[in-house]
């Protein structure tokens, strides 16, 4: 019976992969620069994946906690799905982003209902209370908390009546998290290089976007000082050491640092900094060499972290392309960047949407951020 079930499951997964392959080409199109962008069907596809996981209570990391009540919604009434709190948050970001950029999606009503429920005053009050009484407020810092600030940033930039309602309801939790970020980034600390949940670069990068949106100069200054102290004098992004096969990093530590630094520097200053760190990225052959994919046969479990790693590289590189002066990269070099980014996307998508929940619970939102996360030119470096 077990063999029969296993064969059936394998057959279903293969069928799902085949069906996905037939339609995958309709999920993206290439824009005038050759970069992938989501089609309406692609937006709908990722919306369905994120809707499914934000409602799914089990499996959940709570199963590994020494608590009697294993229902995550009793602790986190807003962000209980997607296996863990931070994945629930960035899938809510993905739903919000898709709702804003593709308002005519078939899933639009379901997205609005989900966000309206998750962002209710009562639910957010309970989420805030959890933060106040656990881990001295450092629960999910910096990674998960930074994603919540990204939701606030998105709502503020949307500048829509519905967005203002949701932002108002989220405000107690946002204010708590904002205070934690001001406190932490204002304190002295040493250099940390990470492509995992403890990445200072990711935490500061999203918090910076939030601070710029809300004109929080105190937080901006704290982040700028911390970023310059940690990364201002680095000589390399160390991308030859990526991805980290010991920690199973799911993001690019080096490109996260570059994504942060392009926000706190002027375009010319950032170009000079990046050229000093990674001169090979400024010629076609060097780009191909530095950004070559390390192909793997497996796309499940911890191996799927490498799919997230490449999606993260895409979103960082999108940000870098927006920040660099137009003449910083010649035509052939820019095309090499674009080709590498699109190849990364094609590789990462092999693992998504074929029935592996350990993948879909987070890579759907990473896919959305890869192509939609940095479409706002006003956050592409300070002028």
CSV table of N, CA and C in Angstrom, one decimal, residues 25 37 46 74 85 90-91 101 118 127 136 139 159 174 204 218 271-272 281 286 290 326 330 341 347 370 381 383:
chain,number,residue,atom,x,y,z
A,25,UNK,N,5.3,29.5,-19.5
A,25,UNK,CA,5.8,30.6,-20.4
A,25,UNK,C,4.8,31.7,-20.4
A,37,UNK,N,8.7,40.2,-16.5
A,37,UNK,CA,7.7,40.8,-15.7
A,37,UNK,C,6.5,39.9,-15.7
A,46,UNK,N,0.6,33.1,-8.8
A,46,UNK,CA,1.2,33.3,-7.5
A,46,UNK,C,0.3,33.8,-6.4
A,74,UNK,N,-4.0,30.8,17.4
A,74,UNK,CA,-4.3,31.2,18.8
A,74,UNK,C,-3.2,32.1,19.3
A,85,UNK,N,5.9,32.4,11.0
A,85,UNK,CA,5.4,33.7,11.1
A,85,UNK,C,5.9,34.6,10.0
A,90,UNK,N,5.6,37.7,4.6
A,90,UNK,CA,5.9,38.1,3.3
A,90,UNK,C,5.0,37.5,2.2
A,91,UNK,N,4.1,36.5,2.6
A,91,UNK,CA,3.1,36.2,1.6
A,91,UNK,C,1.9,37.2,1.7
A,101,UNK,N,-1.0,45.9,-8.0
A,101,UNK,CA,-0.5,46.0,-9.4
A,101,UNK,C,-1.4,45.3,-10.4
A,118,UNK,N,-7.0,39.7,8.1
A,118,UNK,CA,-5.7,39.7,8.7
A,118,UNK,C,-5.3,41.0,9.3
A,127,UNK,N,-1.6,40.4,17.9
A,127,UNK,CA,-0.2,40.2,17.4
A,127,UNK,C,0.7,41.1,18.1
A,136,UNK,N,11.3,39.8,24.7
A,136,UNK,CA,11.6,41.2,25.0
A,136,UNK,C,11.4,42.0,23.7
A,139,UNK,N,11.2,39.1,18.9
A,139,UNK,CA,10.7,38.0,18.1
A,139,UNK,C,10.8,38.3,16.6
A,159,UNK,N,-1.1,54.8,-1.3
A,159,UNK,CA,-1.9,56.0,-1.1
A,159,UNK,C,-3.3,55.9,-1.6
A,174,UNK,N,3.2,48.2,13.8
A,174,UNK,CA,4.2,48.9,13.1
A,174,UNK,C,5.0,49.8,14.0
A,204,UNK,N,18.1,46.0,7.5
A,204,UNK,CA,18.3,47.5,7.3
A,204,UNK,C,17.7,48.0,6.0
A,218,UNK,N,15.1,59.8,12.1
A,218,UNK,CA,15.9,59.1,13.1
A,218,UNK,C,16.3,57.7,12.7
A,271,UNK,N,28.1,53.5,-7.6
A,271,UNK,CA,28.8,52.9,-8.7
A,271,UNK,C,30.3,52.8,-8.3
A,272,UNK,N,30.9,53.8,-7.7
A,272,UNK,CA,32.3,53.7,-7.3
A,272,UNK,C,32.5,52.6,-6.2
A,281,UNK,N,31.7,42.6,-12.4
A,281,UNK,CA,30.3,42.8,-12.8
A,281,UNK,C,30.1,44.0,-13.8
A,286,UNK,N,33.0,38.9,-17.2
A,286,UNK,CA,33.1,38.8,-15.8
A,286,UNK,C,31.7,38.6,-15.1
A,290,UNK,N,30.8,35.5,-12.7
A,290,UNK,CA,30.5,35.7,-11.3
A,290,UNK,C,29.1,35.3,-11.0
A,326,UNK,N,23.0,55.4,-15.7
A,326,UNK,CA,22.6,54.7,-17.0
A,326,UNK,C,23.9,54.3,-17.8
A,330,UNK,N,27.8,49.2,-19.9
A,330,UNK,CA,27.6,49.3,-21.3
A,330,UNK,C,26.5,48.3,-21.8
A,341,UNK,N,19.9,37.1,-14.9
A,341,UNK,CA,18.7,37.2,-14.1
A,341,UNK,C,17.5,36.3,-14.6
A,347,UNK,N,15.5,28.8,-13.6
A,347,UNK,CA,16.0,27.7,-12.8
A,347,UNK,C,15.1,27.6,-11.5
A,370,UNK,N,10.8,39.2,-6.6
A,370,UNK,CA,11.9,39.2,-7.7
A,370,UNK,C,11.5,40.1,-8.8
A,381,UNK,N,18.1,54.9,-4.4
A,381,UNK,CA,19.3,55.7,-4.0
A,381,UNK,C,18.9,57.1,-3.7
A,383,UNK,N,19.3,61.1,-3.6
A,383,UNK,CA,19.8,62.0,-4.6
A,383,UNK,C,20.6,63.1,-3.9
